[in-house]
Coordinates of C-alpha atoms and ligand atoms in Angstrom, one line a residue:
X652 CA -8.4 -33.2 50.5
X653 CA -10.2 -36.5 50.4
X654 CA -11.7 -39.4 52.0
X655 CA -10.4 -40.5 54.5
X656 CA -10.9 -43.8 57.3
X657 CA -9.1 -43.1 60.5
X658 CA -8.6 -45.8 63.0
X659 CA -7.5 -45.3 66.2
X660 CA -6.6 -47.6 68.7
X661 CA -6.9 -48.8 72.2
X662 CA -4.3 -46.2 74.0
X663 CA -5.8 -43.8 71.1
X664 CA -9.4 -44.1 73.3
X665 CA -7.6 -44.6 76.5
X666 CA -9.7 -42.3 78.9
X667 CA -11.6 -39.1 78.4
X668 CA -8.8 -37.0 77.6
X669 CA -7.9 -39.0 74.7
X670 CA -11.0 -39.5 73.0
X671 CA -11.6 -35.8 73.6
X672 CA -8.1 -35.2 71.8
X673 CA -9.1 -37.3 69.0
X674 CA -12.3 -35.7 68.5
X675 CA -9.9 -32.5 68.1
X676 CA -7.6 -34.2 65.7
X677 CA -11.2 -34.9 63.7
X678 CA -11.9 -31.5 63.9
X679 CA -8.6 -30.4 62.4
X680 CA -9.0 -32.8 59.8
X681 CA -12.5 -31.7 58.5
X682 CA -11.7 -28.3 58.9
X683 CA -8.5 -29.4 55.9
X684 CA -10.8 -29.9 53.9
X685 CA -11.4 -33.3 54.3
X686 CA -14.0 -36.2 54.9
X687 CA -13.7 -38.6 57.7
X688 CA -14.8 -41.8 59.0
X689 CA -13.5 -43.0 61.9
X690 CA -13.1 -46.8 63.3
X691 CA -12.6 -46.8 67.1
X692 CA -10.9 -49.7 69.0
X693 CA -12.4 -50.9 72.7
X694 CA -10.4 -47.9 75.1
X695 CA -6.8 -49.4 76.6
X696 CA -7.1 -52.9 77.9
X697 CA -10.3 -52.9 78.1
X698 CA -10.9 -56.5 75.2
X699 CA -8.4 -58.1 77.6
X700 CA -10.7 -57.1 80.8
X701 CA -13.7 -58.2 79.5
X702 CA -12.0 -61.4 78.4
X703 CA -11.1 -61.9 82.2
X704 CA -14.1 -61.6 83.4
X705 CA -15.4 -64.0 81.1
X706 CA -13.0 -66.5 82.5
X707 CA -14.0 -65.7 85.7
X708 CA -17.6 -66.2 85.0
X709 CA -17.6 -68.7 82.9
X710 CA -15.6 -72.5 82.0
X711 CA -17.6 -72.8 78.9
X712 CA -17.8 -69.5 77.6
X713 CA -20.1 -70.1 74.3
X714 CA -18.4 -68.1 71.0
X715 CA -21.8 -66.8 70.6
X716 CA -22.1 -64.9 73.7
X717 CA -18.3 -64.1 73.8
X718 CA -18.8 -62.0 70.9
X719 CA -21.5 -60.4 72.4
X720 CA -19.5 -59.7 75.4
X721 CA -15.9 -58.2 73.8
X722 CA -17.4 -56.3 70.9
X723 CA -19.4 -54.6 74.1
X724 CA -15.7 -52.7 74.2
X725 CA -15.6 -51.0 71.2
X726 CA -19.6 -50.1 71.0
X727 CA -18.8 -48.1 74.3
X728 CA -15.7 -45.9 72.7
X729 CA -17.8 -45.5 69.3
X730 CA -21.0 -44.0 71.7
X731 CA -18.4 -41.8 73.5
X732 CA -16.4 -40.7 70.8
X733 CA -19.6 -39.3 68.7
X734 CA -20.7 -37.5 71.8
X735 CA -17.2 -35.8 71.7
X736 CA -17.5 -34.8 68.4
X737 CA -21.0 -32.8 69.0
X738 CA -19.4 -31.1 71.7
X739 CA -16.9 -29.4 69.0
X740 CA -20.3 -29.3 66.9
X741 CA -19.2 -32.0 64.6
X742 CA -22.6 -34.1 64.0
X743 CA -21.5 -37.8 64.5
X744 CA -23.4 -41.2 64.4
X745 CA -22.0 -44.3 65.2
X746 CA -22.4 -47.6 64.0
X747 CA -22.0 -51.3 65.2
X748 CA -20.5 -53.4 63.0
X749 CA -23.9 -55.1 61.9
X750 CA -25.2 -51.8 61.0
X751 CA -21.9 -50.5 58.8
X752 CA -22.7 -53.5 57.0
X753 CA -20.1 -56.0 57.8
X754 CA -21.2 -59.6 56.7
X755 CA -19.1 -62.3 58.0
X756 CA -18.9 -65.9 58.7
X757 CA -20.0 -67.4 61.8
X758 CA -16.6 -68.0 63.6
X759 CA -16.6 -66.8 67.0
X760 CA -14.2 -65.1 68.2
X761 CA -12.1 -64.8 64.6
X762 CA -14.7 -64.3 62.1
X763 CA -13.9 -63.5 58.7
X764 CA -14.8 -60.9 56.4
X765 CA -17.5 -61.8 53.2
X766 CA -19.2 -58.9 52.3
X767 CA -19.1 -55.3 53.4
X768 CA -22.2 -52.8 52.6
X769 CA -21.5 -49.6 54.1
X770 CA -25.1 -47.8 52.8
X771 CA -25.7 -46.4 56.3
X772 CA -22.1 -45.0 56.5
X773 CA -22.0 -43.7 53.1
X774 CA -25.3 -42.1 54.0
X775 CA -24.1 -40.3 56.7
X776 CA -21.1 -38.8 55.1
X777 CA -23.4 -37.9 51.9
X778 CA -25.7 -35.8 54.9
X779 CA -22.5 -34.3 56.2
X780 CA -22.2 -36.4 59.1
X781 CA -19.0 -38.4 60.8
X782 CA -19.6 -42.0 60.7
X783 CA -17.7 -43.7 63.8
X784 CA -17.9 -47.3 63.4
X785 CA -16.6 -49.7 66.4
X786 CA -13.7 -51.7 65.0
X787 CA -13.8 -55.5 64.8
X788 CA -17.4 -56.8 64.9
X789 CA -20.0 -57.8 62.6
X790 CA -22.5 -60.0 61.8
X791 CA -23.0 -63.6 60.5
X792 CA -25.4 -64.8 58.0
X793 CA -27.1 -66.4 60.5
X794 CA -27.8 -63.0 62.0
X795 CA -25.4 -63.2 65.4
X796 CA -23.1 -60.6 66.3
X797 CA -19.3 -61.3 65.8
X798 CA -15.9 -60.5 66.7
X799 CA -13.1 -60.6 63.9
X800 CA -10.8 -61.4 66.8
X801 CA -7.7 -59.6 68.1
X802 CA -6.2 -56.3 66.0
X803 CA -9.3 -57.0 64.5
X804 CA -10.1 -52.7 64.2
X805 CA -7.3 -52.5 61.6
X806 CA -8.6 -54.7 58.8
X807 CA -12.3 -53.0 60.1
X808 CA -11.0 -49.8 58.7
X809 CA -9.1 -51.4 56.2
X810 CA -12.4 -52.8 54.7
X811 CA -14.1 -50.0 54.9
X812 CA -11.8 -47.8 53.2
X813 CA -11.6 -49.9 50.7
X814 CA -15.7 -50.4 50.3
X815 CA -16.0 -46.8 50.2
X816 CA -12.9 -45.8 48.3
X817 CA -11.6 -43.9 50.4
X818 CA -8.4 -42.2 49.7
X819 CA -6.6 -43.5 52.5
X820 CA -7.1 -45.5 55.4
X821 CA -4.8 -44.2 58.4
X822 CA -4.1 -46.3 61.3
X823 CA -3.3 -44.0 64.3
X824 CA -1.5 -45.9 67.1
X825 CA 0.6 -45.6 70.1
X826 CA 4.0 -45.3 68.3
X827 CA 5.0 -43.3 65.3
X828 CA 5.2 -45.4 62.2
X829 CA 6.7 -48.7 61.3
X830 CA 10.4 -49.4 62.6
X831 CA 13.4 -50.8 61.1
X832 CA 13.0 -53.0 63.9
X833 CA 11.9 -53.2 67.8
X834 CA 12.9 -49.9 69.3
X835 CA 12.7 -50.9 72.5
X836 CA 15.2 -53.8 71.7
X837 CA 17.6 -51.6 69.2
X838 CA 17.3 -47.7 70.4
X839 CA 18.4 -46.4 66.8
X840 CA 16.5 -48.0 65.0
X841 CA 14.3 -45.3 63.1
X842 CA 10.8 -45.0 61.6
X843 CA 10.5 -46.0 57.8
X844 CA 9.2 -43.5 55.5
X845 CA 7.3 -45.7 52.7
X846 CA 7.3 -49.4 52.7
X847 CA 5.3 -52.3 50.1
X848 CA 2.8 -54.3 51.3
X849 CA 4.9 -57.6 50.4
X850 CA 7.5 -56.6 52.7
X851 CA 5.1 -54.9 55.6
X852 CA 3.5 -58.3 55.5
X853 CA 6.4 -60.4 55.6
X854 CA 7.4 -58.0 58.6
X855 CA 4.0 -58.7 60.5
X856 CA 4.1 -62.3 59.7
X857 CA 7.7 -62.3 61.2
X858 CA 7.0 -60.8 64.7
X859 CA 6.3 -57.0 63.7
X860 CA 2.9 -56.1 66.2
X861 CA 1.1 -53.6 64.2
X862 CA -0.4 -53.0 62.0
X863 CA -2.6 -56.4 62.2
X864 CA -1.4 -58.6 59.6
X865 CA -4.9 -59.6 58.1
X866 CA -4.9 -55.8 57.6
X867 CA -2.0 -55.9 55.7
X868 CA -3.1 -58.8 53.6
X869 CA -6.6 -56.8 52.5
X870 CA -5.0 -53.7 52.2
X871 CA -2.1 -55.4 49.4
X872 CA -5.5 -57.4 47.8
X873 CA -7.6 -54.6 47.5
X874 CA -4.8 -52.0 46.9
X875 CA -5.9 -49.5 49.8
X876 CA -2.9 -47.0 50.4
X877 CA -2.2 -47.4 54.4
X878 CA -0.9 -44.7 56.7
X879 CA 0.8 -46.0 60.1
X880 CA 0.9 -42.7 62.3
X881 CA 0.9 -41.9 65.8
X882 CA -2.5 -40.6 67.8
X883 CA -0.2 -38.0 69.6
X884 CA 1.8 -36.0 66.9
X885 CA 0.8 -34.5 63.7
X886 CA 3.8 -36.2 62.3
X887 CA 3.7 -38.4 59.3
X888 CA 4.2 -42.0 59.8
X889 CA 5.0 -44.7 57.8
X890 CA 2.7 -44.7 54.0
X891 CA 2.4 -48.5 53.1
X892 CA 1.7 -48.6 49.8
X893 CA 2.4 -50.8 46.2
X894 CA 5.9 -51.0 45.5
X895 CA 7.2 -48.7 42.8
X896 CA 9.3 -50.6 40.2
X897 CA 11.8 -47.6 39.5
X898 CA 12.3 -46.8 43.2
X899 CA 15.8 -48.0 44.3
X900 CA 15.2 -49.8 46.4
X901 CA 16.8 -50.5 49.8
X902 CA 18.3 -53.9 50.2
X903 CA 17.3 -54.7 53.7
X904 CA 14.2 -52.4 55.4
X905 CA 13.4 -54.6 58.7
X906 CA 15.0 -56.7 60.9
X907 CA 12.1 -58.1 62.7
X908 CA 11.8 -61.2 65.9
X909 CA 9.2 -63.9 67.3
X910 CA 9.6 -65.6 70.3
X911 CA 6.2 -66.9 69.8
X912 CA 7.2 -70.1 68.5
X913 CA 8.6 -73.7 69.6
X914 CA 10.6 -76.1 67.7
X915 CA 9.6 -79.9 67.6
X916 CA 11.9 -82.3 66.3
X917 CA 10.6 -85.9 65.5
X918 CA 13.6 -88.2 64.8
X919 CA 14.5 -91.3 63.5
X920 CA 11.8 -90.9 61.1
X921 CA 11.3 -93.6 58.3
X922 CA 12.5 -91.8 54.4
X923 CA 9.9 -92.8 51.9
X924 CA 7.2 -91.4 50.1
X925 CA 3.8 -90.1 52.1
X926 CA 5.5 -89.8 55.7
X927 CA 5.4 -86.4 55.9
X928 CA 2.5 -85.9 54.6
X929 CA 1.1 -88.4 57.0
X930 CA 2.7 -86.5 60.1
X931 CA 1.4 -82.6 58.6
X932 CA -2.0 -84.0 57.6
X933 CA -2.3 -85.5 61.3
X934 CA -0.6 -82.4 63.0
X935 CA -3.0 -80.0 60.4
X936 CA -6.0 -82.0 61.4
X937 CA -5.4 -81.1 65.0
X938 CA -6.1 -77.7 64.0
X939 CA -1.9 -77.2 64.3
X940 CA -0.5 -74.4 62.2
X941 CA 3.1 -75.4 61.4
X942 CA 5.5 -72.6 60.4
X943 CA 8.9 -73.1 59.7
X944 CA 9.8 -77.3 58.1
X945 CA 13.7 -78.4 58.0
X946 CA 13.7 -82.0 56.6
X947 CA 17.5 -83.6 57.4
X948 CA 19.5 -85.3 54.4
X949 CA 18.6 -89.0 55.3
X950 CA 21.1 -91.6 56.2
X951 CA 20.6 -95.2 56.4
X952 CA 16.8 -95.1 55.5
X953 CA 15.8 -92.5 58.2
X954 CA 16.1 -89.0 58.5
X955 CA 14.8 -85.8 61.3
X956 CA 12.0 -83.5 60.9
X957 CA 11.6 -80.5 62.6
X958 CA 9.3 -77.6 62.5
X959 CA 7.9 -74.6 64.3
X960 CA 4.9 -74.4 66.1
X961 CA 3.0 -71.6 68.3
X962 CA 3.4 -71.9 71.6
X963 CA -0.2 -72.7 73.0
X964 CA -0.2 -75.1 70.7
X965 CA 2.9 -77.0 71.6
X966 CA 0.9 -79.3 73.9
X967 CA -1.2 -80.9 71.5
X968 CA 1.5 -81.2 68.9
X969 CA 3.4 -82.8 71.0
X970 CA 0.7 -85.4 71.8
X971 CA -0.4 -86.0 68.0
X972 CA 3.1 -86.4 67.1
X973 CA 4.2 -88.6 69.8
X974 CA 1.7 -90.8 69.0
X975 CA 2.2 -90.1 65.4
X976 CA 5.7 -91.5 66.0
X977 CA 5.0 -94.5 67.2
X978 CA 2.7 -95.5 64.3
X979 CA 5.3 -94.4 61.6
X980 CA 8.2 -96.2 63.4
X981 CA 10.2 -93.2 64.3
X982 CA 12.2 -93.2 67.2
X983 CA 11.2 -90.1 69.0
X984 CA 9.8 -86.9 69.7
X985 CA 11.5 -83.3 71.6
X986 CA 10.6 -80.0 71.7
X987 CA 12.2 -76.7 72.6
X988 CA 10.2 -73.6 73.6
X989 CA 13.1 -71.4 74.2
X990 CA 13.6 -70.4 70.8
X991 CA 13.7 -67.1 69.0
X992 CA 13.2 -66.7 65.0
X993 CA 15.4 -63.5 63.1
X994 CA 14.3 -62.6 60.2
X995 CA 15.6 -59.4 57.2
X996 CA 13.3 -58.5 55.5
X997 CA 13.9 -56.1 52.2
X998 CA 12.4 -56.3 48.6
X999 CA 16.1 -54.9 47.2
X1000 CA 16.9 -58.8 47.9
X1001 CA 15.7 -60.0 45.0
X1002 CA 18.1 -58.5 42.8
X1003 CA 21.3 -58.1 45.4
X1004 CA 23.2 -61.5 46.0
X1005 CA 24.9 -61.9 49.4
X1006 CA 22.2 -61.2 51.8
X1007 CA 22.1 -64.8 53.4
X1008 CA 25.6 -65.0 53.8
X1009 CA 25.5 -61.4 55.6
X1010 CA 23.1 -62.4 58.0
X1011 CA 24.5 -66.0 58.6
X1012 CA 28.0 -63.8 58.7
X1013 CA 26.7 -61.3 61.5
X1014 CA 25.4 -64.7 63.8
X1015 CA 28.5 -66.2 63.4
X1016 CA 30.3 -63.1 64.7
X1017 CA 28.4 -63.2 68.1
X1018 CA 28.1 -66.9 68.4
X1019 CA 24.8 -67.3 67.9
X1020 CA 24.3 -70.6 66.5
X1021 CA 21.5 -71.3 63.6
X1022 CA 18.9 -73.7 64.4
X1023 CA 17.2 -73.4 61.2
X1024 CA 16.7 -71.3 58.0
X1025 CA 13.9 -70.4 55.9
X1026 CA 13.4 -68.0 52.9
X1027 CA 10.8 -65.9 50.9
X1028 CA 11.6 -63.7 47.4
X1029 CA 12.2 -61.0 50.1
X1030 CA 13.0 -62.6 53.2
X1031 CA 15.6 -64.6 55.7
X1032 CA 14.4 -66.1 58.6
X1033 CA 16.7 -67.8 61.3
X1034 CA 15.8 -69.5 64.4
X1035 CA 18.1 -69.2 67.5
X1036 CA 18.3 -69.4 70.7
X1037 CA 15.7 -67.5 73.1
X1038 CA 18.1 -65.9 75.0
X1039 CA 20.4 -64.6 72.0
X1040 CA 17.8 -63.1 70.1
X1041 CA 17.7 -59.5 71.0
X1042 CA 21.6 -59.3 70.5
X1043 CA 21.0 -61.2 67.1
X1044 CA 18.3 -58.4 66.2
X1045 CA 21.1 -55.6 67.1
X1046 CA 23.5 -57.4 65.4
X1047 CA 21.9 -57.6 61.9
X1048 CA 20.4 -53.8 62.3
X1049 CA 23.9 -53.0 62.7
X1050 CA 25.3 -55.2 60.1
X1051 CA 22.7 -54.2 57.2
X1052 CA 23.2 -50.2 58.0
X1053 CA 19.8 -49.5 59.3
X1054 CA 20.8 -47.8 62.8
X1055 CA 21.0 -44.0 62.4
X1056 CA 24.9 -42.6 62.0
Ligands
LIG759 N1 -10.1 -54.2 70.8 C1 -9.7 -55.4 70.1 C2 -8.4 -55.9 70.5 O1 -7.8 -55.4 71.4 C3 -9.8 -55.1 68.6 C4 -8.7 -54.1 68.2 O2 -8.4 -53.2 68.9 O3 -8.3 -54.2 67.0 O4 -8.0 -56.9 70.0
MG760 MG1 -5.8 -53.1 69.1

């Protein structure tokens, strides 16, 4: 019995079956007892549609209008998902974004969260009603309408349930929970029962999909308890929450993958003080978010520096540091886009020695050479080969006793 904020997503809202489902599922959950808000998504692929169409519309495509356009999706789901719930005699209003109170800055497209005022919702629930606010959208200080970009409905009803205090926020998707890794790479691999923020974060900042990680990261700020559940089963998911200190914990939880990055190498780069920062103050400036750093020991004066970049942005990095390059004296620039980065990920880490050499163990065992190697408190990230990664996954799930017996 409680408060709760339920967000469902694109496949949730799919077609008229399934937002008639989910009006059901409401209905079962206010008939527990309980008080709902829901936060819709725009219904399947439909933010990726109207995207396309922009494109085919448009070449300049102003942010202003864009947001106008996309958050078009979910204001159509939140309309047709109230009139479901009057059918079953649930009174339901929904709300845009601007209207559940969601201040936010004025970038297009990614806009960011400063202020939510949920009056009109908590006004609604206080007469009885079922808010249904559309996920991902609200509005700047300069009054425009905005988008807070893609997965954006999560931290929506993240932000909400934390604004109203809700008891839990539960974010109902198209798979059952969070995995101990990519089912459809490693068949076994099984839903997790309770996981920390820290390590669900590092998880979605290491190639895990859902939830959003800017969800993740206001959920673990604001402390809002997070359920990760599927739209089609009653079963429970996966209950992110703070980490309890006497819970033994388990050393590895996740095995997670990103092929979403490239590696760029610039060589023959000069060794003394302020060269790096030169070349990550340039590359930053660019508007280039670097991810993984692996600085070689130098010999003879000059040493290598590679990093990781995201793909669509390997163009420009390339550019800056090539020309970068030249102006430091260093004697080259390559990239590789067929790259893959592993990563464990367990909060049992921190006090269980041998983790590292496990992992670095289990590659060696199928070949796979390391590229480079990063850490975190709770985390071991590797970067391989493309084309060995999903074995690497299988490998470590395997290795660190997460598939089923
Ligand atoms: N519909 C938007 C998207 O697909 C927002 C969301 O679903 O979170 O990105
Ligand atoms: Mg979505």
């Amino acid at each position: 019995m409680g408060l709760l904020v339920q967000k469902f997503g694109g496949t949730a809202v799919g077609d008229p079956d399934r937002i008639r489902s989910v009006a059901e599922h409401v209905s079962r959950t206010v008939r527990h007892g309980n008080q709902v808000v829901l936060v819709v998504s725009a219904m399947g692929k439909e933010t990726d549609s109207l995207l396309r169409l922009a494109e085919d519309v448009s070449s300049t495509r102003p942010g202003r209008e864009m947001d106008m356009l996309i958050t078009a999706g979910e204001r159509k789901a939140m309309a047709l998902m109230c009139m479901a719930l009057h059918d079953l005699d649930l009174p339901a209003d929904s709300f845009t974004g601007s209207q559940a109170g969601f201040v936010t800055d004025g970038e297009h497209q990614n806009a960011r969260i400063l202020e939510v005022r949920p009056d009109r919702v908590q006004a609604a629930l206080d007469t009885g009603r079922i808010p249904v606010v559309g996920g991902s959208q609200g509005v700047s200080t300069d009054h425009n309408v905005t988008f807070l970009g893609r997965g954006g409905s999560d931290t929506t009803a993240v932000a909400l349930a934390h604004a109203l205090g809700a008891d839990a926020c539960e974010l109902y998707t198209d798979v059952t929970g969070v995995f101990t890794t990519d089912p459809r790479v490693v068949p076994t691999a099984k839903r997790i029962d309770r996981i920390s923020f820290d390590e669900l974060l590092e998880m979605t900042a290491t190639g895990c999909p859902k939830p959003a990680m800017r969800s993740v990261e206001y959920a673990r700020t604001h402390g809002v308890r997070l359920h990760v559940r599927s739209a089609f089963t009653w079963q429970e998911g996966t209950w992110v929450d703070e980490e309890e200190p006497d819970m033994e914990q388990a050393i590895i939880s996740a095995v997670t993958h990103d092929t979403s990055e490239a590696k760029m190498t610039i060589s023959g780069v000069p060794d003394q003080p302020g060269i790096a920062a030169r070349v990550f103050r340039e590359l930053a400036e660019a508007g280039i978010n670097v991810d993984m750093i692996v600085q070689n020991v130098s010999t003879e004066g000059v040493t290598d520096i590679s990093f990781t970049v995201p793909h669509e942005y390997l163009d420009r990095a390339m550019s800056t540091g090539g020309s970068l390059s030249t102006e430091i004296g260093a004697t080259g620039v390559v990239s590789d886009d067929a790259i893959a980065k592993v990563s464990v990920i367990g909060a049992g880490m921190r006090t269980n020695p041998g983790v590292a050499a496990t992992m670095f163990e289990t590659l060696a065992d199928c070949g796979v050479n390391i590229q480079m190697i990063s850490t975190s408190a709770i985390r071991v990230s590797c970067v391989v080969s493309e084309d060995r990664a999903e074995e690497a996954v299988t490998a470590l799930h395997e290795s660190f006793g997460l598939s089923g017996d």
